[in-house]
XYZ file of C-alpha atoms in Angstrom:
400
model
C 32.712 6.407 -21.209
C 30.042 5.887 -18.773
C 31.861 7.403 -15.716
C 31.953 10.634 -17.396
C 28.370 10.412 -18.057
C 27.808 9.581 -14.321
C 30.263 12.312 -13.237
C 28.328 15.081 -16.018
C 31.732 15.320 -18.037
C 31.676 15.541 -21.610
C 33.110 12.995 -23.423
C 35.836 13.491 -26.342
C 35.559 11.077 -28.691
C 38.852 10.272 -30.791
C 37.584 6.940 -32.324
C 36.720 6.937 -35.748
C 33.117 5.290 -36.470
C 32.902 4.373 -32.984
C 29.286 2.926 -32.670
C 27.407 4.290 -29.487
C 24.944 2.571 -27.344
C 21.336 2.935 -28.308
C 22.870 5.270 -31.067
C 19.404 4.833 -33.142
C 17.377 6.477 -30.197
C 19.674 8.937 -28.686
C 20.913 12.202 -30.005
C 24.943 11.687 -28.972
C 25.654 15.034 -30.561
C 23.719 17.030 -27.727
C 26.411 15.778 -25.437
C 29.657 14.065 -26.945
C 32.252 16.190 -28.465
C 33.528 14.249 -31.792
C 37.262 15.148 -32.960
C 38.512 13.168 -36.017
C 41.853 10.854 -34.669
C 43.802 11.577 -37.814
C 43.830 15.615 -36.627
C 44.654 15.235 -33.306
C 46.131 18.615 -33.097
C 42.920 20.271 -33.874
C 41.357 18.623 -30.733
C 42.812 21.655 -28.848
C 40.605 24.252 -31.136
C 36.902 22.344 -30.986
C 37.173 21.948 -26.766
C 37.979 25.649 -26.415
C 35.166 26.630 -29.458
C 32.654 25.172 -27.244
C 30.672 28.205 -25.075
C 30.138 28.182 -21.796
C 26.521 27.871 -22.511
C 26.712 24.908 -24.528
C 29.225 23.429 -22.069
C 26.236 23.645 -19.639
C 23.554 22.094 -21.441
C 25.756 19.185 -22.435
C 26.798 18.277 -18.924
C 23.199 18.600 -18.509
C 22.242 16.076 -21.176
C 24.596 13.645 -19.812
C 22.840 13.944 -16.777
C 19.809 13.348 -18.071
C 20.828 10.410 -20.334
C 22.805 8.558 -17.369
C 20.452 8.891 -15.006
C 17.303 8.081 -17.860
C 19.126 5.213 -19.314
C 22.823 3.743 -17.588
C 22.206 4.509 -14.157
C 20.921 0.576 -13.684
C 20.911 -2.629 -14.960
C 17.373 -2.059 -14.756
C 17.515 0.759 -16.717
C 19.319 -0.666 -19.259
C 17.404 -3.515 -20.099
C 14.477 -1.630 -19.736
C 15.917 0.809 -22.460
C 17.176 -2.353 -24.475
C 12.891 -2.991 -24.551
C 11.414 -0.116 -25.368
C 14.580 0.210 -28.508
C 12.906 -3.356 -29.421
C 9.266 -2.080 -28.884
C 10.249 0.836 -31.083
C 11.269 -1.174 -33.572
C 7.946 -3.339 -33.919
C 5.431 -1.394 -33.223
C 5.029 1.150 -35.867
C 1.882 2.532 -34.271
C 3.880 3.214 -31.036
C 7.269 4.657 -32.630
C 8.555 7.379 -29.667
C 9.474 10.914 -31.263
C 12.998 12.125 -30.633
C 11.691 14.649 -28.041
C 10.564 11.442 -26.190
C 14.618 9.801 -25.752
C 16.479 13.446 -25.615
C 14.982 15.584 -23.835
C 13.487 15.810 -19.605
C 12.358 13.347 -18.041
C 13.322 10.910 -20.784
C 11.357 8.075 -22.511
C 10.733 5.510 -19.516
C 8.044 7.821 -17.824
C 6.324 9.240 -21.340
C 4.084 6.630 -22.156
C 3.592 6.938 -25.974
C 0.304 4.945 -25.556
C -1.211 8.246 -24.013
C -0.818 10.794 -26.765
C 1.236 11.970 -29.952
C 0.802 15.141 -28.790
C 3.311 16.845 -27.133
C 1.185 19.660 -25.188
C -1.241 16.564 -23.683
C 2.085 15.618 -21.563
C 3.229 18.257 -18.611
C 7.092 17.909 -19.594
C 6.960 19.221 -22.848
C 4.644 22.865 -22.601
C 7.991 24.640 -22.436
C 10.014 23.328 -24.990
C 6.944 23.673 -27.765
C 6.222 27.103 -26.525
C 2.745 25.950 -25.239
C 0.915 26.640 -22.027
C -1.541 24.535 -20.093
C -5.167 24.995 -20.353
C -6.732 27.785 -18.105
C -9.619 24.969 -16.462
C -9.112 22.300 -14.582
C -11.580 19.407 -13.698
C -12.031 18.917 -9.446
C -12.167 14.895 -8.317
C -13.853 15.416 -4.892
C -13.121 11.869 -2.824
C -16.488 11.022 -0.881
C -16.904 8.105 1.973
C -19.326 9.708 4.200
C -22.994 9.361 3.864
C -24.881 12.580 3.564
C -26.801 12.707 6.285
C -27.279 16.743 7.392
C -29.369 19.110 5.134
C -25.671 20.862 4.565
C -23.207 18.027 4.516
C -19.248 19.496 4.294
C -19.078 17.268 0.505
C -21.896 20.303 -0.599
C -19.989 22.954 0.707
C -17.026 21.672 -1.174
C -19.083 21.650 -4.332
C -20.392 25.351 -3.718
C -16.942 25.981 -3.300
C -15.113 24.933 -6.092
C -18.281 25.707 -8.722
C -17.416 29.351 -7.653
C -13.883 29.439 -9.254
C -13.644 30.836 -12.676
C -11.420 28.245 -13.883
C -13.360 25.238 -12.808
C -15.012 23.245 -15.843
C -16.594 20.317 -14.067
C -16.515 18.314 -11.016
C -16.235 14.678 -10.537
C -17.487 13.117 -7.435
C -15.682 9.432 -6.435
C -18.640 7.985 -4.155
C -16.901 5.467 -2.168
C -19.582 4.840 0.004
C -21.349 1.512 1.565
C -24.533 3.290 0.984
C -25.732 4.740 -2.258
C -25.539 8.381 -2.953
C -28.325 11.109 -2.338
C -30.909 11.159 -5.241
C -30.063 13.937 -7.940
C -33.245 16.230 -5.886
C -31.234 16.248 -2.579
C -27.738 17.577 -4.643
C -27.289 21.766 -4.888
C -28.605 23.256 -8.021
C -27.756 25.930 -8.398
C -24.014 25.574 -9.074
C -24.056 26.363 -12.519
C -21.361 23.729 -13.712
C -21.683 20.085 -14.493
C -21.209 17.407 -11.778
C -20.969 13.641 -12.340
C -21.054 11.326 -9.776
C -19.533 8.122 -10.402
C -20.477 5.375 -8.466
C -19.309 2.527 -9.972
C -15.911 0.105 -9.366
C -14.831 2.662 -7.022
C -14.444 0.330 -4.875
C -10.288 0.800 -4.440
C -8.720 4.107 -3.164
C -6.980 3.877 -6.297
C -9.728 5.037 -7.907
C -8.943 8.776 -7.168
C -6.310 8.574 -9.983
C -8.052 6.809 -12.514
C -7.644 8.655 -16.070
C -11.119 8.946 -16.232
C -12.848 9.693 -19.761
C -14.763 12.614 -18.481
C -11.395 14.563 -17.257
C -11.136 16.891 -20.058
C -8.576 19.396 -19.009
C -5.046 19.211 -18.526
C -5.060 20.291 -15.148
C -7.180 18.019 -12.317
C -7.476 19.358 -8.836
C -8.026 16.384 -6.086
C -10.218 17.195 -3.144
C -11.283 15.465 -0.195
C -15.295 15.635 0.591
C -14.403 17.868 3.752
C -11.295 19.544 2.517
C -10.947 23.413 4.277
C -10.521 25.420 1.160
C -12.148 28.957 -0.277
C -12.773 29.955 -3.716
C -10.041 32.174 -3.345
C -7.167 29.690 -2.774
C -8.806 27.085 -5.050
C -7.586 29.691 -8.163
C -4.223 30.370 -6.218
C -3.008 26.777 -6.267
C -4.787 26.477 -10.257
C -2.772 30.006 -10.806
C 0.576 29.117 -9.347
C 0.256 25.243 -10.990
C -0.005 26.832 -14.353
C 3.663 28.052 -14.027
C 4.968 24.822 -12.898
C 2.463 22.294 -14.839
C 5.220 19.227 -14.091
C 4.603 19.483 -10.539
C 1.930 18.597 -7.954
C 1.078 21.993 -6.036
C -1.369 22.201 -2.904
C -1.874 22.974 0.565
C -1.611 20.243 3.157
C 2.209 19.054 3.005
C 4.616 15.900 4.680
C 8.230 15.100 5.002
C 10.631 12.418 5.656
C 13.783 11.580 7.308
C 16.540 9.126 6.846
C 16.780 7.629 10.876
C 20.036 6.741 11.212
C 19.273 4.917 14.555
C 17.413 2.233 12.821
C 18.846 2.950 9.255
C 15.755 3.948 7.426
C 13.817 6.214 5.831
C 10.799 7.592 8.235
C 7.240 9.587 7.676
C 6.790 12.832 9.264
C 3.876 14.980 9.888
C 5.320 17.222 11.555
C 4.556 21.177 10.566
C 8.214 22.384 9.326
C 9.568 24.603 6.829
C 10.794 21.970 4.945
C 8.507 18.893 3.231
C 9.187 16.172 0.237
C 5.423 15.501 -0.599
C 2.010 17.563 -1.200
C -1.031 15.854 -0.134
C -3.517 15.055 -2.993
C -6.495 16.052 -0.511
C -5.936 19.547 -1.659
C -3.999 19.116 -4.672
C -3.857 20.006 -8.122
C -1.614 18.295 -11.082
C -1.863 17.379 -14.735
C -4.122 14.409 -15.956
C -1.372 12.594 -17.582
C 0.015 11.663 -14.039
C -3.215 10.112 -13.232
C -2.640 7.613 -16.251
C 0.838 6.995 -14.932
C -0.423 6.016 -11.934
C -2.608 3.605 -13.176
C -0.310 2.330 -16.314
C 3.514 2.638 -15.053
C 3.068 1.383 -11.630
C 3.323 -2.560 -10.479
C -0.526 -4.251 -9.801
C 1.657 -5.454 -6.568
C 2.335 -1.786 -5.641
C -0.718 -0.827 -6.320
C -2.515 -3.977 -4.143
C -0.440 -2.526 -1.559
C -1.917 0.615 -1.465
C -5.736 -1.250 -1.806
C -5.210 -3.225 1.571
C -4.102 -0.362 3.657
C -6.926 1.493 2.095
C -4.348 4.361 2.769
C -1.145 6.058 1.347
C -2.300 6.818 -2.455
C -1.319 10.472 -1.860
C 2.399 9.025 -1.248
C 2.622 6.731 -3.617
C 1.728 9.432 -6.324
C 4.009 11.818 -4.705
C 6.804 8.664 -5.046
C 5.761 8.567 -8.537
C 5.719 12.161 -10.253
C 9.376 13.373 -8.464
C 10.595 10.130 -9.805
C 9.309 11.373 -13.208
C 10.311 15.204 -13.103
C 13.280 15.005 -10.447
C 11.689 17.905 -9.134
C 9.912 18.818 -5.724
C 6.008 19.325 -5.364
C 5.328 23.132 -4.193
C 3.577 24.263 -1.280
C 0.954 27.372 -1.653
C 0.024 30.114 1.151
C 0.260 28.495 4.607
C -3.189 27.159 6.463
C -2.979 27.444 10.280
C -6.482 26.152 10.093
C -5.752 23.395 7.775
C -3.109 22.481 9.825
C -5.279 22.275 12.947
C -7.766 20.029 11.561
C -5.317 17.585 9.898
C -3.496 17.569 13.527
C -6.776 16.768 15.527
C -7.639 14.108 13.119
C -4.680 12.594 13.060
C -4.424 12.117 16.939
C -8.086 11.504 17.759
C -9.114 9.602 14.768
C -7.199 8.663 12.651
C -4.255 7.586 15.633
C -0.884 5.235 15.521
C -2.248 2.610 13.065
C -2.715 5.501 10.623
C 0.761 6.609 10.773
C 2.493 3.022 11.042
C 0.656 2.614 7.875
C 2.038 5.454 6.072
C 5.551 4.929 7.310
C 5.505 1.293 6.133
C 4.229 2.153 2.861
C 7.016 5.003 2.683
C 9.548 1.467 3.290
C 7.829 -0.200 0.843
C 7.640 2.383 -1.694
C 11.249 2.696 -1.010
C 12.076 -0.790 -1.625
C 9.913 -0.641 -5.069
C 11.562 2.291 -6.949
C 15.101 1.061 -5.616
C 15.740 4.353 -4.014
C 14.503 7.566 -2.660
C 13.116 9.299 -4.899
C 11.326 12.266 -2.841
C 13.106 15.928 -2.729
C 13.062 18.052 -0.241
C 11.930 21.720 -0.131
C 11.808 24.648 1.922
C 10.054 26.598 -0.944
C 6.681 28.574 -0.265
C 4.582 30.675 -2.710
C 2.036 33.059 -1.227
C -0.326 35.951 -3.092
C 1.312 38.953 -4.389
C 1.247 41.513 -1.059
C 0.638 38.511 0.821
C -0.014 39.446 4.818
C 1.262 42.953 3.717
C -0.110 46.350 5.784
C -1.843 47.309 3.045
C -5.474 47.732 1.748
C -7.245 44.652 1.457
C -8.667 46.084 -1.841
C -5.491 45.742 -3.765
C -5.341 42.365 -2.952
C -6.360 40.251 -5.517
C -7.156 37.029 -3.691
C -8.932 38.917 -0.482
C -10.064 35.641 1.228
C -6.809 33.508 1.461
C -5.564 35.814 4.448
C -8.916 36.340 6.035
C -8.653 32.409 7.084
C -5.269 32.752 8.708
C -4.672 33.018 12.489
């Protein structure tokens, strides 16, 4: 029975009262085909009824409950704990929607929300769609010291889009930040600067109480964005609200030399991560992130003071299955991410990254990152046309 769940065959049940596993949780009849044993010759009939459309989204639903819930001992057990959790805690009883359909119950947290549309899996299925605002998380740990410091810019910046509602600044500084005189006025939307116990790199993914949109869009203090591809990336996330979609992008690379999995920076067609330095994603994964994953993990990722941005990459394809998408190509992004990362940043930087790529390996028990060669750019996008009918007129104006 479970080898045609791993291979995405639909079983045929001929066993009268035959008692399924987690039965009380999963919906069997989305993907098993039940035939009564004392009319065996009518078996013949109910296969061939079934459409071709149905036969699809059952091997589909065996997919998703192998993978979800048999794919492991792991997962099994861990499935055998939440039925028991279920069970006890009235407060916490998981919907149906949670068990049968994508990604499954492990990564849907009932603690967050009975909601369905506060989640990013489920917008599609309820016929909802995300909230047109998002909240920007700018990262700070440079001391403003110039009269135009690049963390202002980045505030003028973002406070321009239409669909931001408020920005968050992380100060992870050793000196405190500029008194509330010295910050721009004039931007028109609220700013909070937070201050304290952000003292872990972590902290760029806490669920904090003040995020109140679904989408949140994480910026570094001297990130190289305009307005213009700020409400791009919000634009193109609100189609794909599962995903993490940005700018700056990475890859890796099974080595068969040395048998492992390796880090790359290098600027390719295809990638497996989206850098949260110019990335936006739904709120929920910033409460996985804090909730699902290890303390030990987590640690990991405090003493290398480094590789947060891959570790929630690690995290939301393991969730979704799905790839993070790229937006309009940056030559000058690109550029300055390349100069830091050979005169500043250097070798320790990337030995870092590529053992915490090993380690975050070793810690989901597989690979979890996809690959894609996928690119979305503005409607006309470098087209010999009018600038005028363009409706995002900077994004091309910053290209080489």
């Amino acid at each position: 029975f479970l080898e045609s769940l791993q291979a995405t065959c639909i079983p045929v049940l001929l066993s009268n009262g035959y008692e399924l596993p987690f039965s009380e949780v999963i919906d069997w009849n989305k993907l098993v085909v039940w035939a009564d044993e004392r009319l065996l010759l009518q078996v013949p009939a109910v296969v061939h009824s079934i459409t071709e459309s149905s036969i699809l989204a059952m091997r589909q639903q065996c997919q998703l409950v192998w993978e979800s819930y048999f794919s492991s001992v792991d997962k099994i057990i861990n499935t055998v704990i939440e039925v028991v959790k279920n069970r006890i805690q009235n407060h916490l009883v998981r919907p149906s929607y949670h068990w049968n359909t994508v990604p499954g119950a492990h990564v849907v947290l009932p603690e967050w929300s009975d909601i369905p549309s506060n989640y990013p899996f489920y917008y599609s299925p309820f016929g909802e769609t995300p909230r047109d605002k998002f909240t920007a998380v700018v990262y700070a740990t440079t001391p403003v010291t110039t009269s135009s410091p690049s963390l202002f810019r980045v505030l003028r910046m973002v406070s321009k889009s239409q669909y931001c509602h408020k920005v968050i600044v992380l100060w992870h500084c050793d000196v405190p930040p500029p008194p509330s005189q010295k910050w721009p006025t004039d931007l028109g939307i609220p700013v909070r600067v937070k201050t304290r116990d952000i003292k872990s790199i972590n902290a760029r993914f806490t669920p904090y109480k003040e995020i109140e949109t679904d989408a949140v869009f994480n910026l570094d203090e001297d990130v190289l964005l305009t307005t213009d591809e700020i409400d791009f990336a919000f634009s193109v996330w609100q189609e794909f609200p599962d995903r993490i979609v940005g700018y700056p992008a990475r890859s890796h690379h099974w080595d068969e030399s040395v048998g492992r999995w390796k880090y790359s920076s290098r600027w390719t067609n295809e990638y497996s991560m989206v850098l949260t330095s110019a990335a936006v994603y739904h709120r929920y994964y910033n409460y996985l992130y804090t909730t699902y994953l290890s303390p030990m993990i987590l640690a990991k990722v405090d003493e290398c003071n480094n590789c947060e941005d891959i570790l929630m990459n690690f995290l939301v394809t393991h969730s979704t299955r799905l790839s993070p998408i790229k937006v309009t190509q940056r030559k000058q992004y690109k550029e300055s991410l390349q100069a830091q990362t050979l005169d500043q940043i250097g070798q320790l930087h990337f030995q870092q990254r590529q053992e915490c790529l090993e380690d975050f390996v070793d810690y989901f028990g597989y690979m979890p990152l996809l690959h894609s060669v996928v690119r979305l750019d503005t409607m006309l996008y470098k087209d010999p046309v009018s600038n005028m009918r363009k409706k995002y007129r900077q994004i091309e104006t910053v290209q080489s």
